[in-house]
Each structure stands twice: as C-alpha cells, then as structure tokens.
Coordinates of C-alpha atoms in Angstrom, one line a residue:
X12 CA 103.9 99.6 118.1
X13 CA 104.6 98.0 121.3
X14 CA 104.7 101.2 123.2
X15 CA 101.4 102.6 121.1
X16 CA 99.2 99.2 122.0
X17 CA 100.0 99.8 125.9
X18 CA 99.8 103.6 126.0
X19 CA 95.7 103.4 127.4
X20 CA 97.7 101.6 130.8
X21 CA 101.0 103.7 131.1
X22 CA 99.7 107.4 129.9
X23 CA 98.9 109.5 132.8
X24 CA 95.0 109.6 133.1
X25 CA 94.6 113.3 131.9
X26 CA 97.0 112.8 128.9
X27 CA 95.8 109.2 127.5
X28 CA 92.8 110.7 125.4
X29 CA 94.3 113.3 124.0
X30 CA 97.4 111.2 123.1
X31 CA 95.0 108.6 121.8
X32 CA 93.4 111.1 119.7
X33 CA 96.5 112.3 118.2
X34 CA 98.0 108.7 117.7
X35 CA 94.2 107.7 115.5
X36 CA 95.2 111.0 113.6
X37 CA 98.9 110.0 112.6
X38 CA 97.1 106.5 111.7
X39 CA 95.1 108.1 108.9
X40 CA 97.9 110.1 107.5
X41 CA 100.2 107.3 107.4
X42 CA 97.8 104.7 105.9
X43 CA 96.7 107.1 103.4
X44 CA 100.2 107.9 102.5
X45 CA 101.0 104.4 101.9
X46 CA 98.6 103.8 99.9
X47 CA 99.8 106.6 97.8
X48 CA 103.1 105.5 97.6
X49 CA 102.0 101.8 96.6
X50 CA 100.2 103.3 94.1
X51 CA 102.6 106.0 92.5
X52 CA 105.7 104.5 94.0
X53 CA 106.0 101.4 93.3
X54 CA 103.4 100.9 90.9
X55 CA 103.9 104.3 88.8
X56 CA 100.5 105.3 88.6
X57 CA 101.1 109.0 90.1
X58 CA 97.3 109.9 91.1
X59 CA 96.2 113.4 92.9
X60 CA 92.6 112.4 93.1
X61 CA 92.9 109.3 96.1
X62 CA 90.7 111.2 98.1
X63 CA 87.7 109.8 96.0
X64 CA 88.2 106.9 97.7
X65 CA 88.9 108.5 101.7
X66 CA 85.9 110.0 101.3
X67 CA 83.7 107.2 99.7
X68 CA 84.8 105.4 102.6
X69 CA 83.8 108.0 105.4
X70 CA 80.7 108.4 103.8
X71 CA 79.9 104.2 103.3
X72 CA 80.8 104.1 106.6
X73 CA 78.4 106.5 107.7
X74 CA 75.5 105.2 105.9
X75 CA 76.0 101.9 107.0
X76 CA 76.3 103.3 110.9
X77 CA 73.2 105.7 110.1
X78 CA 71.1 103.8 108.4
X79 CA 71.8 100.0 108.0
X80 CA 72.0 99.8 112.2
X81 CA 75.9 98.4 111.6
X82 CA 78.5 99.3 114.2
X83 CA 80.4 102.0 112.8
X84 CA 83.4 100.1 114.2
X85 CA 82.8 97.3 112.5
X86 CA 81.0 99.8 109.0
X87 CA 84.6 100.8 109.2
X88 CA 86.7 97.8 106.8
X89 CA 83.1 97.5 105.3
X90 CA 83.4 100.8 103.8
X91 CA 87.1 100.2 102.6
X92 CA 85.7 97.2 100.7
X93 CA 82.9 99.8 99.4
X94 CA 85.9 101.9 98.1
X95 CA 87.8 98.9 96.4
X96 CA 84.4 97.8 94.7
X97 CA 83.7 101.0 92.9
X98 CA 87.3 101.4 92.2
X99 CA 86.9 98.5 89.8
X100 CA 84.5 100.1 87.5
X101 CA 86.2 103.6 87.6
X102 CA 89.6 102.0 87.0
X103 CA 88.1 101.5 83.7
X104 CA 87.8 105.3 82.8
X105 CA 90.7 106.3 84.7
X106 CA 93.1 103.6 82.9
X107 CA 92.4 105.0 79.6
X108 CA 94.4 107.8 80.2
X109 CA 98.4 107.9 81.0
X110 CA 100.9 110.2 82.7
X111 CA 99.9 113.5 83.3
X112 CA 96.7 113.0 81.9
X113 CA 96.0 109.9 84.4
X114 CA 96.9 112.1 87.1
X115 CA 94.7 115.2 86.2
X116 CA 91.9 112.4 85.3
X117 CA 92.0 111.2 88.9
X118 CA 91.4 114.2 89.9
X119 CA 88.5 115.1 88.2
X120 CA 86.7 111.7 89.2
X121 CA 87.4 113.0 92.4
X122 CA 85.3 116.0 92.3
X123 CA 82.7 113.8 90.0
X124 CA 82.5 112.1 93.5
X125 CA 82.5 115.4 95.6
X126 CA 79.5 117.2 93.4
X127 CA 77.8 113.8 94.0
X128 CA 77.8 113.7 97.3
X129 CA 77.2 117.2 97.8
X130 CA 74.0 116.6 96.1
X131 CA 72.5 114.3 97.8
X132 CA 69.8 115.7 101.2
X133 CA 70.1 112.3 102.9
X134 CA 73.4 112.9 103.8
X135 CA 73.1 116.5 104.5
X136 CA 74.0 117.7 101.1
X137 CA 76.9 120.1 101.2
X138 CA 76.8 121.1 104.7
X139 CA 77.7 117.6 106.0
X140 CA 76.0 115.4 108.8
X141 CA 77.2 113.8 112.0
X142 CA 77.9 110.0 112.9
X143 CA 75.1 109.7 114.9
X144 CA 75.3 105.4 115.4
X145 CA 78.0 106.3 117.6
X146 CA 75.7 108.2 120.5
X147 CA 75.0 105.6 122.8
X148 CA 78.7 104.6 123.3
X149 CA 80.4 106.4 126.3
X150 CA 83.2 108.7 125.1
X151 CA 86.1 106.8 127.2
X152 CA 84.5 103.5 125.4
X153 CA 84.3 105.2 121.9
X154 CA 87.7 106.8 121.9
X155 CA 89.3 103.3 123.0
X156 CA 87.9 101.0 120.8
X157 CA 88.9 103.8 117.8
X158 CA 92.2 103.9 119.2
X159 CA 92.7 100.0 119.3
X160 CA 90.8 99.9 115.4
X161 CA 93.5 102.2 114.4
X162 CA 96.2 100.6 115.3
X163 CA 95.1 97.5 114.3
X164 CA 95.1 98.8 110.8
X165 CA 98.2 100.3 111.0
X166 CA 99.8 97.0 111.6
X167 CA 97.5 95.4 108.9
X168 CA 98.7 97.7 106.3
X169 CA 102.3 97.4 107.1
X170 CA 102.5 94.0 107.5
X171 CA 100.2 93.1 104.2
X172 CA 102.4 96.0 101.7
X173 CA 105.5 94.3 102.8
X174 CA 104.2 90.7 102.3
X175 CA 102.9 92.0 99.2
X176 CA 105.9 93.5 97.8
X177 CA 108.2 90.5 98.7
X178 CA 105.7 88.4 96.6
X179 CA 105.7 87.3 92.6
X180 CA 103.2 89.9 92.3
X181 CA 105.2 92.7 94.3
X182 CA 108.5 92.1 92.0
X183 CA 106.4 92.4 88.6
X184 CA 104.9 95.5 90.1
X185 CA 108.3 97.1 90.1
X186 CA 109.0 95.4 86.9
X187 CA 106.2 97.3 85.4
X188 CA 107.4 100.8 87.1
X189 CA 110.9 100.5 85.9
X190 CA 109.7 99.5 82.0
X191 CA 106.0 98.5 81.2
X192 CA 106.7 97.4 78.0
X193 CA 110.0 95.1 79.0
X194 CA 107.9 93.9 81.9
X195 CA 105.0 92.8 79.0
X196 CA 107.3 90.9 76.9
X197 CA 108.5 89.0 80.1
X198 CA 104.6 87.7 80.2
X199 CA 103.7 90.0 83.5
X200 CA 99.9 90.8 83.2
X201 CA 100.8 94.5 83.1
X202 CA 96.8 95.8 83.2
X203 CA 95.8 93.1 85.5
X204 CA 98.7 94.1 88.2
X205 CA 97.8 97.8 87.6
X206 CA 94.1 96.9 88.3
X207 CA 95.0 95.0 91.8
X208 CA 97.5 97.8 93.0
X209 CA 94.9 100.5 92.1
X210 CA 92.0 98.3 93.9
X211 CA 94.3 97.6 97.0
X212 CA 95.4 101.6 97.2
X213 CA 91.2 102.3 97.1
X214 CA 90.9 99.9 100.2
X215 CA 93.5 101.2 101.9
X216 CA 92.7 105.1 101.1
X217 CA 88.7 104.1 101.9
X218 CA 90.0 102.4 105.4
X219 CA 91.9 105.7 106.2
X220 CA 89.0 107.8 105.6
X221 CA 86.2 105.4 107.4
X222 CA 88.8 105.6 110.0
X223 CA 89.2 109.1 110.3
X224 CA 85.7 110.1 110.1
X225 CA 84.6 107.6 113.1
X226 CA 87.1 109.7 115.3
X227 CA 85.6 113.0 114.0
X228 CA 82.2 112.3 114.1
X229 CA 81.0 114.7 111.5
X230 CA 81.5 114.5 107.5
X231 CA 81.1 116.8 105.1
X232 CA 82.0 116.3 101.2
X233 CA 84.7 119.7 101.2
X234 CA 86.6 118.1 104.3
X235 CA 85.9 114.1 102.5
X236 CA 87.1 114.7 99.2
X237 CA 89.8 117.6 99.3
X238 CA 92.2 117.5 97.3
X239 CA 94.5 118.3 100.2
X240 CA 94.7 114.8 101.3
X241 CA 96.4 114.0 98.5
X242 CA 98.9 117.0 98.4
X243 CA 99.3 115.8 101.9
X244 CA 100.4 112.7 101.5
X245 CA 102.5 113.4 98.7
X246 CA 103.9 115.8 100.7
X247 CA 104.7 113.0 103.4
X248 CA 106.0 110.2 100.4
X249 CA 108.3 112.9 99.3
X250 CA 109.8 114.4 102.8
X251 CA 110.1 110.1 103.9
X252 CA 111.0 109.0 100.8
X253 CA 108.6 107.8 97.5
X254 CA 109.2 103.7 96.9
X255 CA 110.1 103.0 100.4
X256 CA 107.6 101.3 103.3
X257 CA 109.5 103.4 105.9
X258 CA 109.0 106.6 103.9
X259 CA 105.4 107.3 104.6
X260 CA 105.6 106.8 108.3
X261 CA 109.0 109.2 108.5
X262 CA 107.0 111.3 106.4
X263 CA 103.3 111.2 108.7
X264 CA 105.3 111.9 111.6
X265 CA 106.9 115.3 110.2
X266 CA 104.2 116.0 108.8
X267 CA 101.8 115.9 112.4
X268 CA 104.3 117.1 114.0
X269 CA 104.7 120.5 111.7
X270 CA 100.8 120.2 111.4
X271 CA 100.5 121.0 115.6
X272 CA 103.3 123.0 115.6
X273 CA 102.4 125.6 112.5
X274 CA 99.3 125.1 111.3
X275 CA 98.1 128.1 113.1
X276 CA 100.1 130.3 110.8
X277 CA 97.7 129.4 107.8
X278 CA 98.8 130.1 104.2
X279 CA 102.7 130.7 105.4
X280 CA 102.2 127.2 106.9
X281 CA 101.3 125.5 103.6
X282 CA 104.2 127.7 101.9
X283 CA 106.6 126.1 104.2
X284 CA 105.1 123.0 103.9
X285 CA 106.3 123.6 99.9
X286 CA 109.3 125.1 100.8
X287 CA 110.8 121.9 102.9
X288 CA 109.4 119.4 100.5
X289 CA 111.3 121.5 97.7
X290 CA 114.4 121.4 100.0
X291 CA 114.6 118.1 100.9
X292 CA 113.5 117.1 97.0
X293 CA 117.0 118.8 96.6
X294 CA 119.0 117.9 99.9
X295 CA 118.2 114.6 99.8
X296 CA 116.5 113.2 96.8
X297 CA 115.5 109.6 98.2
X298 CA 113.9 111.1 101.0
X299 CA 115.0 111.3 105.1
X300 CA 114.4 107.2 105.2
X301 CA 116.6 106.7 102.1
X302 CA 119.2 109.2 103.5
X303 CA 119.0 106.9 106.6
X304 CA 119.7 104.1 104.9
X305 CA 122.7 105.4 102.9
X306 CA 124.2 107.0 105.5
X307 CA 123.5 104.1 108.6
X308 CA 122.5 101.4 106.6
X309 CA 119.0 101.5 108.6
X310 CA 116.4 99.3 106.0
X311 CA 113.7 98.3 108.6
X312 CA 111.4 96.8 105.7
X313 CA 114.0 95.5 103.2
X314 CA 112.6 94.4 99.7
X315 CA 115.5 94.0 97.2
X316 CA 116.5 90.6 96.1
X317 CA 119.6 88.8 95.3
X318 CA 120.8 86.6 92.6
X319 CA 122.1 83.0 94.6
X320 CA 124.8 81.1 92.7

C-alpha cells in the first residue's frame, strides 16, 4: 500500500499512467472479490448474480455525474450507497429462496436489472453512453484523483471486513455459516445478519463498479451486468482461497496478471482460466493463501479466536 500511494512520485514519467491504470483495475477486481467472499464465504450465501449491484452502481454513478451536476468522484461512494439501498428491498425476493435456488435467483435479478437498463433511451439504451461529467477535467488530473479514489477504497474495504469480522457481529456471521439453525437457538438474529452482510456485499460490489466505470468512461448494461464478473471473482476467491481476507487479493493478482498475459487467446484463455481453478480446487483446497499459511504460517489478517483460562 505504501509503495502503491507513492507510485505517482517514484514511477518513471512515461510508465506512471499506465501503471496507474492497471493498479485502479486490480482495485475493482479485488473489491468485488471481497465482497463475494464476505458474502458466500463467510456468510454462506453463494450468489452468481453480484453484478446487479456493480453495475447499478456504474450506472447511479453515471446519472448523478450526467445529470444531477455531482462530481463523479465524489457520485462514486454515492452510488455504492444506491446499491446497498435497493439491495434492501430485493433481499426480500432473493431471501425466499435457499441454496442452489438462492444462487440461480440472484442471477436472474441480475438480468431483471440488465433488461431494465437496457430499456431505458436516457441512458443510451443497449448501446451504452459515456461519462461525460468527467470532460472538463485534464486527463493527468482525472487519472490521478481515480488512482488515489481507488486506493483509498481498497484500504477502506480491507480495513472495515477485518474490523467487521473480529466484531460480535463477524463471529455470529460464521456461526451462522457453520450451522444456521445451532447459531438460532444461541439467540443470533440469523435473517437480520444475513440482511447486513448481503447490504454491505451490495455497497461494496456497487463501489467497485462506480469505481471501474469512472476509469472507463463508457457504460453499457452487457459490460455492467455480466455475469462474468461474478465467475471472475469466484474464480479469484477460489485460486486465493474462499473464507480468507488474504484470498481475494492473491486471487486479483493472478487473476490480472493471467488476464494481460492470455487474454488475447480468447475462448482457450477462459478454458485455462477453468482449468487452474479446477487444479488448484484439487492441489490445494484452501486456496494459495491457505497453502501459505499451512506451510509458512503467513496469516496477515488473522481472525480466529481463543478460549483464555
């Protein structure tokens, strides 16, 4: 983090956009992987239609940049807290279904959302539209203060999922995930702690698509609401390792780096992608941060706790 915040100062001039660029990209995988993992996890609710809530967030973002005259910096957490508000309502469709059907559910809200958006002209429909609040700002200007919003929420997010899960509220989120009912009969509010987590993974998965699409400019519901965000950043949970803070960023990091390395090879790319997740599902089944730990004892974000005599 240290070396990220000074990069602008000790990059070589030619190099510190494009480096900034790719460090806002990494930033959006990671945050929307961690929210995925807080969600499914820790919390057990294994969703594949998050990027409802990416791309509700891109697109509040945009509408508040476009056509409420707010800073798109600034429409950026506004448009996460636009996410977690309409999370509330559809938590209440989506919670009436469990396991594989809660999954499948999400996923069709999801594309509820995409159709929806795709129909509507003032945000260019299907086609898309560009972030156009953003054209008076210089491009050194824009891509700094992106770069410094980014990793400001990077930090944010790590810092308030480890508070969170060290807290009362964390433990009986665990407690739920290991045994719903024994966690009930232990007088944990098992729907309300559900509802928080799922409200909390919305902001967070809203934040990473405001985020993203202030560094692309341009929206467009296929590229907002694909379902390959999520398969993504499962993808990354699995490879770093699922119920573990340090697993989505080892997992974002492989995942950018195969992503600049192979995407160009298309469909064999996403095959491989499948292949290595199925291999290290087998290799190592707590992921290549849980190998870590059990083989150096590495635990940078330690949340277990221990019975004191």
């Amino acid at each position: 983090m240290l070396a990220a915040a000074t990069l602008p100062w000790w990059a070589p001039a030619e190099q510190a956009s494009a480096w900034m660029r790719e460090f806002v990209e990494i930033a959006c995988y990671l945050l929307f992987a961690m929210m995925w993992n807080l969600l499914a996890g820790y919390g057990g609710l294994v969703s594949i239609g998050q990027q409802a809530y990416f791309g509700f967030g891109g697109y509040a973002m945009l509408v508040l940049g476009n056509f409420a005259g707010v800073n798109p910096f600034v429409a950026v957490p506004l448009g996460a807290l636009a996410a977690a508000l309409v999370a509330v309502p559809v938590s209440r469709v989506a919670f009436r279904l469990q396991g594989g059907y809660f999954a499948i559910g999400t996923w069709v809200i999801a594309e509820v959302f995409r159709l929806s958006v795709a129909n509507l002209a003032v945000v260019g429909g299907g086609s898309g539209t560009s972030l156009t609040a953003l054209r008076g700002i210089a491009r050194p200007v824009r891509e700094l203060a992106t770069y410094g919003l980014a990793l400001v929420c990077v930090v944010a997010a790590l810092a308030l999922v480890y508070a969170f899960l060290r807290s009362q509220r964390g433990l009986a989120l665990l407690a739920i995930r290991d045994n719903e009912v024994a966690a009930e009969s232990q007088g944990i509010d098992v729907r309300g702690t559900k509802l928080a987590v799922y409200v909390v993974a919305a902001f967070g998965a809203g934040l990473a698509g405001a985020l993203y699409f202030v560094g692309n400019l341009r929206i467009s519901p296929d590229a907002a609401f694909s379902v390959n965000w999520t398969a993504f950043a499962i993808f990354m949970v699995v490879i770093g390792g699922i119920g573990r803070i340090e697993g989505p960023i080892v997992g974002a990091l492989v995942f950018w780096a195969l992503n600049k390395a192979f995407s160009e090879y298309g469909t064999w790319y996403l095959l491989g992608l499948g292949l290595l997740a199925v291999v290290v599902t087998l290799r190592f089944p707590r992921g290549l941060a849980g190998w870590a730990q059990q083989r150096f004892g590495l635990n940078l974000f330690p949340t277990q706790r221990r019975l004191l005599d």
